[in-house]
Short mmCIF file of C-alpha atoms in Angstrom, two decimals:
data_model
loop_
_atom_site.label_atom_id
_atom_site.label_comp_id
_atom_site.label_asym_id
_atom_site.label_seq_id
_atom_site.Cartn_x
_atom_site.Cartn_y
_atom_site.Cartn_z
CA MET V 13 116.10 100.67 139.12
CA PRO V 14 116.46 104.00 137.08
CA THR V 15 114.76 104.06 134.09
CA ASP V 16 116.70 104.96 130.74
CA GLU V 17 115.75 108.51 130.54
CA GLU V 18 117.07 108.87 134.39
CA GLN V 19 120.25 106.93 133.77
CA ILE V 20 121.06 109.25 130.68
CA ARG V 21 119.88 112.30 132.54
CA THR V 22 122.33 111.29 135.62
CA LEU V 23 125.15 110.94 132.66
CA ILE V 24 124.56 114.20 131.07
CA GLU V 25 124.63 116.05 134.52
CA ARG V 26 127.65 114.39 135.76
CA TRP V 27 129.38 115.26 132.64
CA ALA V 28 128.65 118.89 132.62
CA GLY V 29 129.52 118.86 136.52
CA ALA V 30 132.99 117.50 135.39
CA VAL V 31 133.25 120.13 132.61
CA ARG V 32 133.06 122.89 135.56
CA ASP V 33 135.32 121.16 137.67
CA GLY V 34 137.88 120.83 134.84
CA ASP V 35 137.87 116.98 135.31
CA ILE V 36 139.15 115.20 132.01
CA ASP V 37 138.80 111.65 133.03
CA ALA V 38 135.27 112.47 134.00
CA VAL V 39 134.24 114.43 131.11
CA VAL V 40 135.38 111.68 128.81
CA ASP V 41 133.81 108.91 130.72
CA GLY V 42 130.75 107.73 129.30
CA HIS V 43 131.55 108.47 125.63
CA ALA V 44 132.31 106.07 123.11
CA GLU V 45 135.57 105.38 121.40
CA ASP V 46 134.08 106.35 117.85
CA ILE V 47 132.60 109.79 119.28
CA VAL V 48 132.00 112.52 116.85
CA MET V 49 131.83 115.90 118.15
CA PHE V 50 130.86 118.96 116.00
CA ASP V 51 131.87 121.85 118.40
CA VAL V 52 131.69 125.60 118.37
CA PRO V 53 135.31 126.24 116.98
CA PRO V 54 137.03 124.23 113.99
CA PRO V 55 137.51 121.65 112.59
CA HIS V 56 134.38 122.27 110.62
CA GLN V 57 134.49 118.32 109.65
CA GLY V 58 133.94 117.60 113.57
CA VAL V 59 136.24 115.98 116.13
CA ARG V 60 136.38 111.96 115.62
CA GLY V 61 137.52 109.56 118.17
CA LEU V 62 138.17 109.67 121.93
CA ASP V 63 141.64 111.00 121.98
CA ALA V 64 140.75 113.99 119.68
CA TYR V 65 137.62 114.59 122.06
CA ARG V 66 139.93 114.63 125.12
CA ALA V 67 142.46 117.22 123.59
CA THR V 68 139.74 119.82 122.60
CA TRP V 69 138.84 120.50 126.39
CA PRO V 70 141.83 121.99 128.29
CA PRO V 71 141.68 125.18 126.45
CA PHE V 72 137.77 125.57 127.60
CA PHE V 73 138.75 124.64 130.85
CA GLN V 74 141.21 127.51 131.22
CA TRP V 75 138.47 129.77 129.88
CA LEU V 76 136.12 128.43 132.54
CA ALA V 77 138.88 129.07 135.28
CA SER V 78 138.41 132.49 134.50
CA GLY V 79 135.23 132.88 135.83
CA ALA V 80 132.75 131.73 133.08
CA LEU V 81 129.67 129.60 133.52
CA PHE V 82 128.49 126.13 132.31
CA GLU V 83 125.14 125.36 133.58
CA ILE V 84 122.49 123.24 132.07
CA GLU V 85 119.08 125.21 132.35
CA SER V 86 117.11 122.46 130.27
CA LEU V 87 117.56 118.95 129.64
CA ASP V 88 115.03 116.55 127.50
CA VAL V 89 115.48 112.98 126.92
CA VAL V 90 114.21 110.52 124.79
CA ALA V 91 115.30 106.74 124.94
CA GLY V 92 113.89 103.72 123.07
CA GLY V 93 115.52 100.35 122.70
CA GLY V 94 119.21 100.67 122.29
CA VAL V 95 119.52 104.07 121.20
CA ALA V 96 118.53 107.63 122.56
CA PHE V 97 118.89 111.24 122.19
CA ALA V 98 119.03 114.18 124.47
CA HIS V 99 118.69 118.25 123.60
CA ALA V 100 119.45 120.82 126.33
CA LEU V 101 120.22 124.49 126.75
CA LEU V 102 123.29 125.77 128.82
CA ARG V 103 123.95 129.25 130.20
CA CYS V 104 127.61 129.34 128.69
CA GLY V 105 129.49 132.59 128.97
CA THR V 106 131.54 135.02 131.12
CA PRO V 107 128.96 136.86 133.77
CA GLU V 108 129.97 139.98 131.45
CA GLU V 109 128.80 138.33 128.28
CA LEU V 110 125.56 137.02 129.87
CA ALA V 111 124.81 140.21 131.51
CA ALA V 112 125.03 141.69 127.81
CA ASP V 113 123.21 139.21 126.27
CA PRO V 114 120.80 137.34 128.64
CA GLY V 115 118.92 135.13 126.29
CA ASN V 116 121.93 133.65 124.68
CA ARG V 117 122.61 129.88 125.43
CA LEU V 118 124.77 127.11 124.26
CA ARG V 119 122.67 124.55 122.48
CA LEU V 120 123.36 120.51 122.79
CA THR V 121 122.23 117.76 121.29
CA LEU V 122 123.58 114.28 122.32
CA GLY V 123 123.02 110.60 120.57
CA LEU V 124 123.55 107.75 122.62
CA ARG V 125 123.59 103.86 122.46
CA ARG V 126 123.49 101.28 124.85
CA ASP V 127 127.15 99.21 124.89
CA ASP V 128 127.01 96.12 127.06
CA GLY V 129 124.35 97.22 129.20
CA ARG V 130 125.58 100.97 129.61
CA TRP V 131 124.67 104.26 127.81
CA VAL V 132 127.57 105.86 126.05
CA VAL V 133 127.52 109.12 124.11
CA VAL V 134 128.40 108.51 120.38
CA HIS V 135 127.59 112.08 119.09
CA GLU V 136 127.86 115.63 120.71
CA HIS V 137 126.79 118.80 118.90
CA HIS V 138 127.47 122.10 120.16
CA SER V 139 126.39 125.37 118.70
CA PHE V 140 125.42 129.15 119.41
CA PRO V 141 122.89 130.69 117.25
CA LEU V 142 124.18 133.10 114.55
CA ALA V 143 124.38 136.71 115.71
CA ASP V 144 121.70 138.93 114.24
CA PRO V 145 123.96 141.96 112.04
CA THR V 146 121.17 144.45 113.24
CA GLY V 147 121.62 143.43 116.90
CA ALA V 148 125.42 143.41 116.62
CA GLU V 149 125.37 147.07 115.15
CA GLU V 150 123.12 148.17 117.97
CA GLU V 151 125.43 146.36 120.43
CA VAL V 152 128.56 148.50 119.02
CA ARG V 153 126.28 151.84 119.24
CA ARG V 154 125.59 150.92 122.86
CA VAL V 155 129.47 150.58 123.45
CA HIS V 156 129.48 154.15 122.39
CA ARG V 157 126.73 155.15 124.24
CA GLU V 158 128.51 154.12 127.25
CA TRP V 159 131.52 155.89 126.54
CA SER V 160 129.50 159.16 126.36
CA ARG V 161 128.04 158.53 129.73
CA GLY V 162 131.22 157.28 131.23
CA THR V 163 133.00 160.62 130.02
CA ALA V 164 130.29 162.99 131.31
CA GLU V 165 130.44 161.00 134.76
CA LYS V 166 134.27 160.89 134.44
CA ASP V 167 133.94 157.11 135.15
CA LEU V 168 137.44 155.75 133.66
CA ASP V 169 136.52 152.01 134.52
CA ALA V 170 133.14 152.39 132.66
CA MET V 171 135.16 153.83 129.73
CA MET V 172 137.81 151.18 129.69
CA ALA V 173 135.49 148.22 130.02
CA HIS V 174 135.27 147.93 126.11
CA ILE V 175 138.78 148.49 125.42
CA ALA V 176 140.96 145.47 124.43
CA GLU V 177 144.13 144.98 126.68
CA ASP V 178 146.32 145.08 123.18
CA VAL V 179 144.42 148.11 121.80
CA VAL V 180 146.71 150.22 119.61
CA SER V 181 145.34 154.14 119.56
CA TYR V 182 146.28 156.89 117.45
CA GLU V 183 145.57 159.96 119.50
CA HIS V 184 145.57 163.59 118.86
CA GLU V 185 148.87 163.98 120.66
CA GLU V 186 152.58 162.10 120.72
CA PRO V 187 153.91 159.91 120.56
CA LEU V 188 152.73 157.96 117.32
CA GLN V 189 150.87 155.40 118.97
CA TYR V 190 149.51 154.60 122.22
CA VAL V 191 149.80 150.67 122.77
CA GLY V 192 147.69 148.74 125.34
CA VAL V 193 144.75 149.77 127.47
CA GLU V 194 146.83 151.13 130.26
CA ALA V 195 148.45 153.79 127.99
CA VAL V 196 144.73 154.55 126.56
CA ARG V 197 143.66 154.91 130.19
CA GLU V 198 146.45 157.40 130.94
CA VAL V 199 145.14 159.66 128.12
CA CYS V 200 141.44 159.55 129.15
CA GLU V 201 142.60 160.15 132.75
CA ARG V 202 144.60 163.31 131.66
CA ASN V 203 142.13 164.75 129.27
CA LEU V 204 138.98 164.34 131.89
CA ASP V 205 140.91 166.09 134.64
CA ALA V 206 141.10 169.25 132.76
CA GLY V 207 141.00 171.55 135.82
CA GLY V 208 137.96 169.83 137.19
CA ALA V 209 135.98 170.66 133.97
CA GLU V 210 132.97 169.24 132.72
CA VAL V 211 133.61 167.16 129.75
CA GLY V 212 131.04 165.54 127.24
CA LEU V 213 131.54 163.40 124.12
CA ASP V 214 128.86 162.99 121.56
CA ILE V 215 129.31 161.02 117.94
CA PRO V 216 125.97 162.41 116.55
CA ASP V 217 126.67 160.87 112.80
CA LEU V 218 127.86 157.47 113.99
CA LYS V 219 128.14 154.82 111.15
CA VAL V 220 128.60 151.38 112.19
CA LEU V 221 129.54 148.19 109.88
CA VAL V 222 129.51 144.91 111.03
CA ARG V 223 130.82 141.57 109.53
CA ASP V 224 131.02 138.45 111.40
CA ASP V 225 133.00 139.45 114.36
CA LEU V 226 134.73 142.51 113.15
CA ALA V 227 133.12 145.93 113.31
CA VAL V 228 134.17 149.44 111.83
CA ALA V 229 132.59 152.56 113.30
CA TRP V 230 133.27 156.28 112.38
CA GLY V 231 132.00 159.60 112.90
CA LEU V 232 132.71 163.14 113.89
CA ASN V 233 133.66 163.32 117.44
CA HIS V 234 132.15 166.39 119.52
CA VAL V 235 133.91 167.16 122.61
CA ARG V 236 132.69 170.13 124.99
CA VAL V 237 134.52 171.13 128.10
CA ALA V 238 132.79 173.56 130.46
CA ARG V 239 135.40 175.07 133.15
CA PRO V 240 134.18 175.49 136.62
CA GLY V 241 135.14 179.40 136.68
CA GLY V 242 133.10 179.81 133.38
CA GLY V 243 133.93 179.63 129.81
CA SER V 244 133.99 176.60 127.60
CA THR V 245 135.22 174.98 124.47
CA ASP V 246 133.65 173.08 121.66
CA SER V 247 135.67 171.07 119.21
CA TRP V 248 135.03 168.52 116.24
CA SER V 249 137.46 165.75 115.39
CA ARG V 250 137.49 162.67 112.95
CA GLY V 251 137.37 159.16 114.63
CA THR V 252 137.84 155.80 113.29
CA ARG V 253 137.47 152.66 115.84
CA VAL V 254 137.69 149.10 114.90
CA PHE V 255 136.19 146.18 117.17
CA GLN V 256 136.60 142.57 117.48
CA ARG V 257 133.86 140.09 119.17
CA ARG V 258 136.17 138.44 121.95
CA ASN V 259 134.42 135.86 124.07
CA GLY V 260 131.11 137.10 123.23
CA ALA V 261 131.59 141.09 123.87
CA TRP V 262 132.80 143.69 121.64
CA ALA V 263 136.15 145.15 122.24
CA MET V 264 138.01 148.06 120.58
CA VAL V 265 141.31 146.94 119.19
CA HIS V 266 142.26 150.06 117.25
CA GLN V 267 141.06 153.83 117.52
CA HIS V 268 142.21 156.66 115.17
CA LEU V 269 141.63 160.28 116.07
CA SER V 270 142.80 163.28 113.92
CA VAL V 271 141.96 166.89 112.90
CA PRO V 272 142.48 168.23 109.57
CA PHE V 273 145.55 170.53 108.83
CA SER V 274 145.80 173.48 106.65
CA PRO V 275 148.47 172.76 103.72
CA ALA V 276 149.16 176.66 103.56
CA THR V 277 150.18 177.08 107.35
CA GLY V 278 150.78 173.51 108.32
CA GLU V 279 148.48 174.08 111.35
CA ALA V 280 146.11 171.74 112.87
CA ARG V 281 142.55 173.14 112.02
CA THR V 282 140.94 172.59 115.28
CA GLY V 283 138.09 175.19 114.92
CA LEU V 284 136.18 173.47 112.08
CA ARG V 285 132.56 172.45 112.55
CA PRO V 286 130.56 170.28 110.37
#
């Protein structure tokens, strides 16, 4: 006959498999009617009761169906008498999120009791560690470096990788705003084409401010264009970009680019240098 620890391990591994399969009945099975769950999302006071617990899972199933992972990496179980607890680390995230932060793990703690000879989960606690603000700032700076590399290599896919689907961008040229990643992609593609010229982008004085899941970055954009037949242009403009952390990765949700204008002539001062 399996030991208590083996029974509990089987229960938890079966639960994790049911989560991956999106099988709500199997996920709920093995949980007490008076289950209390402290989850990553609100409510802060926790989810209480089996019906409330069941209602939390469908949105998570949809996220997993998009390609995210939910895999137990380590699991420890301690059982004694009629109570037990277990703690585990899980790889939980999209492939992109896990590639960007390979060490991040979902932390899971379970409290169990024996009811009528069967182990059931009475408490479930999920959490991720709080992001280090210094690390978050470096992540945003890395996004800018990837944009610079993508610009030099004319790699549109790399340039679009960190731009939100619903981005709103104020570009140098009309119209007043570009809405959506495809609209921004068209602008980038047009500017990169530039008659076969080599294009470089740098923001040497980049400033980044991060608070929770929002970040703002600003600085002077330095754009260099070298034409195949000789000749080049070197220009500076102002740029502000707003990011939101979505599913663990930073996405640009707003961009504002501009150059100063002369009040005397009304003309754009594109030749200014820092």
